[in-house]
Every structure is written in structure tokens, then in C-alpha cells.
Coordinates of C-alpha atoms in Angstrom, one line a residue:
M3 CA 28.7 -90.2 70.0
R4 CA 25.8 -88.3 68.7
S5 CA 23.0 -90.3 67.4
G6 CA 21.1 -89.0 64.0
P7 CA 21.0 -89.2 60.5
N8 CA 23.7 -87.7 58.5
L9 CA 26.7 -88.1 60.7
V10 CA 29.6 -87.2 58.4
P11 CA 33.2 -86.3 60.2
N12 CA 34.0 -82.7 59.7
R13 CA 37.4 -83.9 58.2
Y14 CA 38.2 -87.2 56.4
R15 CA 41.7 -87.1 57.5
G16 CA 40.3 -88.1 61.0
V17 CA 39.2 -91.6 59.5
S18 CA 41.6 -94.2 59.1
V19 CA 41.3 -97.5 57.1
A20 CA 43.0 -100.7 58.7
T21 CA 42.9 -104.5 58.0
V22 CA 41.7 -106.6 60.3
P23 CA 42.9 -110.3 60.1
A24 CA 40.6 -113.1 59.2
D25 CA 40.4 -114.4 62.7
V26 CA 38.9 -111.4 64.0
P27 CA 35.2 -110.9 64.1
L28 CA 33.9 -107.6 62.4
D29 CA 31.6 -106.7 65.3
E30 CA 32.0 -104.7 68.7
E31 CA 33.7 -107.3 70.6
G32 CA 35.8 -108.5 67.8
L33 CA 37.1 -104.9 66.8
R34 CA 37.0 -103.8 70.5
G35 CA 39.6 -106.9 71.5
Y36 CA 41.8 -106.0 67.9
L37 CA 42.1 -102.2 68.6
L38 CA 42.4 -101.9 72.6
G39 CA 45.5 -100.5 73.2
R40 CA 47.2 -100.2 69.8
D41 CA 48.6 -96.6 68.8
A42 CA 46.7 -94.4 66.9
Y43 CA 47.3 -91.2 65.1
R44 CA 46.1 -88.0 67.0
R45 CA 43.5 -87.0 64.6
T46 CA 42.0 -90.7 64.3
R47 CA 38.6 -90.4 65.6
F48 CA 37.0 -93.4 63.2
V49 CA 38.6 -96.8 61.7
V50 CA 36.9 -98.0 58.8
C51 CA 37.9 -101.9 58.9
R52 CA 38.3 -104.2 55.9
R53 CA 39.6 -107.7 55.2
D54 CA 41.7 -106.5 52.4
P55 CA 41.9 -102.9 51.5
A56 CA 42.6 -103.6 47.9
V57 CA 39.9 -106.1 47.4
P58 CA 35.8 -105.1 47.8
G59 CA 34.5 -107.1 51.0
P60 CA 33.1 -106.8 54.3
T61 CA 33.7 -103.2 56.3
A62 CA 32.8 -102.6 59.5
L63 CA 33.2 -98.8 60.8
V64 CA 34.1 -97.7 64.3
H65 CA 34.3 -94.7 66.6
V66 CA 37.8 -94.6 68.5
S67 CA 38.9 -92.9 71.5
R68 CA 42.4 -92.4 72.3
A69 CA 44.3 -91.9 75.7
S70 CA 45.7 -88.3 74.6
D71 CA 44.3 -85.8 72.0
T72 CA 47.9 -84.2 72.0
E73 CA 50.3 -86.9 72.0
L74 CA 51.4 -87.3 68.0
F75 CA 50.1 -91.1 69.0
S76 CA 48.7 -93.0 71.9
P77 CA 46.6 -95.6 72.7
V78 CA 43.2 -96.8 71.9
V79 CA 41.3 -96.9 74.8
G80 CA 37.3 -96.7 73.9
V81 CA 36.0 -98.3 70.8
E82 CA 32.1 -98.1 69.4
L83 CA 30.6 -100.0 66.6
L84 CA 29.0 -97.5 63.9
A85 CA 28.2 -100.3 61.7
G86 CA 29.2 -103.9 61.0
P87 CA 29.8 -105.6 57.9
E88 CA 25.7 -106.5 57.5
R89 CA 24.8 -102.6 57.7
C90 CA 27.9 -101.0 56.1
T91 CA 29.0 -100.8 52.1
Y92 CA 32.5 -99.7 50.7
V93 CA 31.8 -97.8 47.7
V94 CA 34.9 -96.8 45.1
E95 CA 33.7 -93.7 43.6
P96 CA 36.8 -92.0 41.4
E97 CA 35.6 -88.8 41.4
A98 CA 33.8 -88.4 43.9
D99 CA 35.2 -85.4 46.4
T100 CA 34.7 -87.3 49.8
G101 CA 34.7 -84.2 51.8
I102 CA 31.2 -82.8 50.2
P103 CA 28.5 -84.0 52.5
S104 CA 25.6 -83.6 49.6
V105 CA 28.4 -86.0 47.4
L106 CA 28.8 -88.5 50.0
A107 CA 24.6 -88.9 50.2
A108 CA 24.3 -88.8 46.6
V109 CA 26.8 -91.9 46.3
A110 CA 25.1 -93.3 49.1
R111 CA 21.6 -93.3 47.2
D112 CA 22.9 -94.4 44.3
R113 CA 25.5 -97.1 44.6
A114 CA 23.9 -98.3 48.1
P115 CA 20.8 -97.3 49.0
A116 CA 20.2 -99.8 51.8
S117 CA 23.0 -99.6 54.0
F118 CA 22.6 -97.6 56.8
A119 CA 26.3 -96.5 56.7
V120 CA 28.2 -96.1 53.4
V121 CA 32.0 -95.7 52.9
V122 CA 33.6 -93.7 50.2
Q123 CA 36.9 -93.8 48.5
G124 CA 36.7 -91.1 46.3
R125 CA 38.8 -88.6 44.1
Y126 CA 42.4 -88.3 45.3
E127 CA 42.2 -91.8 47.2
H128 CA 40.5 -90.1 50.0
V129 CA 38.0 -92.2 52.1
N130 CA 35.1 -90.9 53.9
F131 CA 31.5 -92.1 55.0
I132 CA 28.3 -91.0 56.0
V133 CA 26.1 -92.9 58.7
D134 CA 22.0 -92.9 58.2
P135 CA 21.8 -90.4 55.0
Q136 CA 18.9 -89.0 55.2
P137 CA 19.8 -85.5 52.8
L138 CA 17.5 -82.5 53.1
R139 CA 15.0 -82.1 50.4
L140 CA 15.1 -79.1 48.8
V141 CA 12.3 -77.8 46.4
V142 CA 13.3 -75.6 43.7
R143 CA 11.1 -73.7 42.1
E144 CA 11.5 -71.9 38.9
V145 CA 10.4 -71.0 35.4
V146 CA 11.8 -72.5 32.3
P147 CA 13.4 -71.8 29.8
P148 CA 16.4 -71.0 30.0
E149 CA 17.5 -74.6 30.2
P150 CA 19.3 -75.9 32.5
A151 CA 16.9 -74.1 35.3
K152 CA 19.5 -72.1 36.1
L153 CA 18.4 -71.5 39.7
A154 CA 18.9 -75.5 40.6
D155 CA 21.9 -75.7 38.5
Q156 CA 23.7 -72.7 40.6
V157 CA 22.2 -74.6 44.0
R158 CA 24.0 -77.7 42.6
R159 CA 27.3 -76.0 41.9
I160 CA 27.1 -74.4 45.2
I161 CA 26.7 -77.8 47.3
A162 CA 29.3 -79.5 45.3
V163 CA 32.0 -77.7 47.0
T164 CA 30.8 -76.8 50.3
E165 CA 31.9 -78.9 53.4
T166 CA 29.8 -77.0 55.9
L167 CA 26.0 -77.6 54.4
P168 CA 24.3 -80.8 55.4
P169 CA 23.9 -83.6 52.7
I170 CA 21.0 -81.9 50.2
E171 CA 19.1 -83.3 47.7
V172 CA 17.8 -80.5 44.8
V173 CA 14.3 -81.4 44.0
P174 CA 13.7 -79.1 40.7
E175 CA 10.0 -78.0 40.4
L176 CA 9.4 -76.4 36.8
T177 CA 6.8 -74.4 35.7
R178 CA 7.2 -74.5 31.8
L179 CA 6.1 -71.3 29.9
A180 CA 4.0 -73.1 27.2
D181 CA 2.3 -74.9 29.6
L182 CA 1.0 -71.6 31.0
A183 CA -0.8 -70.9 27.9
E184 CA -3.3 -73.2 28.5
L185 CA -4.2 -71.6 31.7
S186 CA -4.9 -68.4 29.7
G187 CA -8.5 -70.1 28.2
N188 CA -7.5 -68.8 24.4
P189 CA -8.1 -70.8 21.8
P190 CA -5.8 -72.7 19.7
G191 CA -3.3 -70.2 17.9
A192 CA -3.6 -67.1 20.1
H193 CA -1.1 -64.8 20.2
Y194 CA 1.5 -65.0 23.3
L195 CA 3.8 -62.3 24.8
L196 CA 6.9 -63.8 26.1
P197 CA 8.9 -61.8 28.6
C198 CA 12.7 -62.0 27.1
R199 CA 14.0 -63.8 23.8
G200 CA 17.4 -64.6 25.3
A201 CA 15.5 -67.1 27.3
G202 CA 14.1 -68.7 24.7
G203 CA 10.6 -70.0 24.6
E204 CA 7.5 -71.1 22.7
V205 CA 4.3 -71.9 22.5
P206 CA 3.7 -74.2 20.0
G207 CA 1.2 -73.3 17.1
S208 CA 1.0 -70.1 18.4
P209 CA 2.6 -67.0 17.1
V210 CA 4.9 -65.3 20.0
S211 CA 6.6 -61.9 20.5
Y212 CA 9.0 -60.7 23.3
L213 CA 8.7 -58.0 25.4
D214 CA 12.1 -56.8 25.6
E215 CA 12.2 -56.2 21.9
H216 CA 9.4 -54.1 22.4
P217 CA 7.4 -55.0 19.6
E218 CA 4.5 -53.4 18.1
R219 CA 1.1 -53.6 20.3
A220 CA -0.7 -56.3 19.2
D221 CA -3.7 -58.7 20.3
W222 CA -1.7 -60.9 22.8
T223 CA -2.1 -62.7 26.1
L224 CA 1.2 -62.2 28.6
L225 CA 2.9 -64.9 30.0
G226 CA 4.7 -63.2 32.6
C227 CA 5.1 -61.9 36.1
E228 CA 4.7 -58.7 37.9
R229 CA 7.6 -56.7 36.4
S230 CA 6.6 -57.8 33.5
R231 CA 3.2 -56.5 33.7
M232 CA 4.8 -52.9 34.7
I233 CA 7.0 -52.9 31.7
H234 CA 4.4 -54.0 29.6
H235 CA 2.3 -50.7 30.9
W236 CA 5.7 -48.6 30.9
F237 CA 5.7 -49.4 26.8
Y238 CA 2.0 -49.3 26.0
G239 CA 0.2 -47.5 28.6
E240 CA -2.1 -50.5 29.7
D241 CA -2.0 -53.8 31.1
P242 CA -2.8 -57.1 28.9
P243 CA -4.4 -60.1 29.6
R244 CA -2.0 -62.0 32.0
V245 CA -1.0 -65.6 33.2
D246 CA 1.2 -64.7 36.3
F247 CA 3.8 -67.5 36.6
C248 CA 5.8 -65.8 39.8
P249 CA 7.0 -69.1 41.5
K250 CA 7.6 -66.9 45.1
E251 CA 3.7 -66.2 44.5
A252 CA 2.8 -69.3 44.2
V253 CA 4.9 -70.4 47.3
L254 CA 3.6 -67.9 49.8
A255 CA -0.3 -69.1 48.5
G256 CA 0.5 -72.3 49.6
G257 CA 1.2 -71.8 53.4
R258 CA 4.4 -73.1 55.0
P259 CA 6.1 -75.6 52.3
A260 CA 6.0 -79.9 52.8
D261 CA 10.0 -79.4 52.2
L262 CA 12.2 -76.6 52.3
T263 CA 11.7 -74.6 49.2
L264 CA 14.3 -72.0 47.3
T265 CA 12.5 -69.7 44.7
K266 CA 13.5 -66.4 42.8
C267 CA 11.4 -63.3 42.4
C268 CA 11.9 -60.4 40.1
L269 CA 10.9 -57.5 42.2
Q270 CA 13.5 -58.6 44.8
E271 CA 16.7 -56.9 43.0
E272 CA 19.7 -57.4 45.3
H273 CA 18.0 -58.7 48.8
V274 CA 17.4 -62.1 50.0
D275 CA 13.7 -62.9 51.5
A276 CA 12.5 -65.5 53.7
G277 CA 10.0 -66.8 55.5
D278 CA 9.0 -69.9 57.3
G279 CA 10.0 -72.8 55.2
W280 CA 11.1 -70.9 52.3
V281 CA 14.0 -68.6 50.8
C282 CA 13.6 -66.3 47.7
V283 CA 16.7 -65.0 45.7
P284 CA 16.4 -62.1 42.9
W285 CA 15.6 -63.4 39.7
G286 CA 19.2 -62.7 38.4
S287 CA 20.9 -64.3 41.4
S288 CA 24.7 -64.2 42.0
L289 CA 26.1 -67.3 43.8
D290 CA 26.6 -65.0 46.9
H291 CA 23.1 -64.9 46.8
I292 CA 22.6 -68.8 46.8
R293 CA 24.8 -69.2 49.7
E294 CA 23.4 -67.1 51.6
A295 CA 19.9 -68.5 51.2
L296 CA 21.0 -72.1 51.2
A297 CA 22.2 -70.7 54.9
R298 CA 19.4 -69.3 56.0
L299 CA 17.3 -72.3 54.8
V300 CA 19.2 -74.7 56.6
A301 CA 19.5 -72.7 59.5
Q302 CA 15.5 -73.3 60.1
E303 CA 16.3 -77.1 60.7
E304 CA 16.2 -78.3 64.1
P305 CA 17.9 -79.4 65.5
A306 CA 20.8 -78.1 63.6
W307 CA 23.2 -80.3 61.4
Q308 CA 26.7 -80.1 61.9
P309 CA 29.7 -82.8 61.0
V310 CA 31.1 -84.7 64.0

């Protein structure tokens, strides 16, 4: 059985729950003596050992091997303790989809942060577990408004239904348009031009106009990226004073990011771009773009994660 963080079964149908008598110690020796020779279903690879499945209590987790992988049932011939009661917690979380590694990691973080192994009974009464939860930190850099931050929301939606990705913790790093006004050096009450009314946004105490409405030219500062500058030049024949908020440029300027980073750029219209530790999707990215980006990001991790 391989070791390492984020150990998650590739199918929860390989996880069985067994009621163990009170006189059997929930340690490796006791469980080996109890389980060896007992028939196990051919898909059973892990056994959650409890005193009473209906009552929360001490739980141990073991990996088992069987005499045959083809017979419907065959005797257990090997027992390896993955976590005893002092390091294992059983959690009931009715809305958790236990087939999703990131969901298991989130339940472990929220419900049993000190446990080495967390067994989760979730949606459909399905039971699964995660051992040594250490989800990948994924920093999502983008600009708000609109809110909720679209890119972070899309990432969460994808990982919430994807069984093949490792456990991921989404860490938004958000730049607010209103905060960019402070970088302009303008006095209070200066006029600002924002890219799009549809996204919302304002600068408290200052008049704002929206580039997508092609307003009459005024003495303003553009809070926008290179594409906004290009549109402004097309409309008015000149470049305005500008505070650039491109999240991709911020990533590139900092060298390899400390954490895997996902961001976006409006100069990318259809393709996904990638570099060392980062991936960038188009500004109006689809969920397919996000799936591709996540796959390319996790492929950079060594060693590659996979369920067991």
C-alpha cells in the first residue's frame, strides 16, 4: 500500500464498514486476528472498523488483501492498519459527495482538522475516507467586481463534481477595482473610467464612466487592462492615464508562484496559456477551459497524485 498524503480510494464501493466486537482491540494485531480468513467481497479493499455503526465512536481503518480478485467472495489474507482510533475520526456529513476528493478534504478540514484519517458518511449514505489530507493550494487571481468572483466560482463548481482531480483548496486573491484608484496618485474625487457597466463597480467619492458605453471623452483615468487601453485608443484615438489590473501580468512579474496559480487574461480569446506553476484562461472562460487549466496545473505536481 503506497504512503503519502491525500490517500483516497478510487471508488467508494471498495470501502466496507464492519462491526467489530468489543473484545477485539482496534489495533493492527487485534483486527488482523479478527479479519484474517473471513470472506470479503471481491471489490473490498478497505474496511472501516467500528463498534456500532449506528453510534459515533472509536473507528479504525484497514487495508485488506484477499485470496482472489476474481471470485465473488474470498478469504482475507492480509490486513494493514492505516489508522487506529487515536488517529481516525468518523464524520457524518449528509450533503457531502464522498466520491469527490476535494469534498473529503474540505470535510476533514472543517470537521476533524487534527485527524490523520477521516472517514466520511455522506450523500446516499455512501462511506469513503481520506488519509493524511494535504490538499493542493490553488491560488485564483482575478479582479472584482463582478461578484462572486467568477473564476474562483467556476473552479469550485468543477472540483465539486470531479473525481479524478486531487484534493484542492481554492484560495482567491482578489483585486478590487476601487482599490486600484489609490495607485493612480489622483486626488480625491478624480474621474475614473471602468471597463464595463455590466460588471458593476464604483469608486466611492468619485465619478465613474464605463468604457463599453462609449461615453463622451472626459478627463479620466482608466482602471483597466491592455484590451481596455486598445478599445479606448480605438474610440478616442489616444491612450489615457491608466492603472493596469491584468492579473496575468501580475503573475508573470513575480516569477514562479509559491502556490499553483490560476488566472485569466482578456488578450487570450480561445486558448489556455501555461507556465511554471501557473495557468491562464481567457477572460470569458468556459467550464471546459477551467477543466483543461486544472488538468494542466495538477500535471505539474511531482509525484503525480492518483487515487488508490
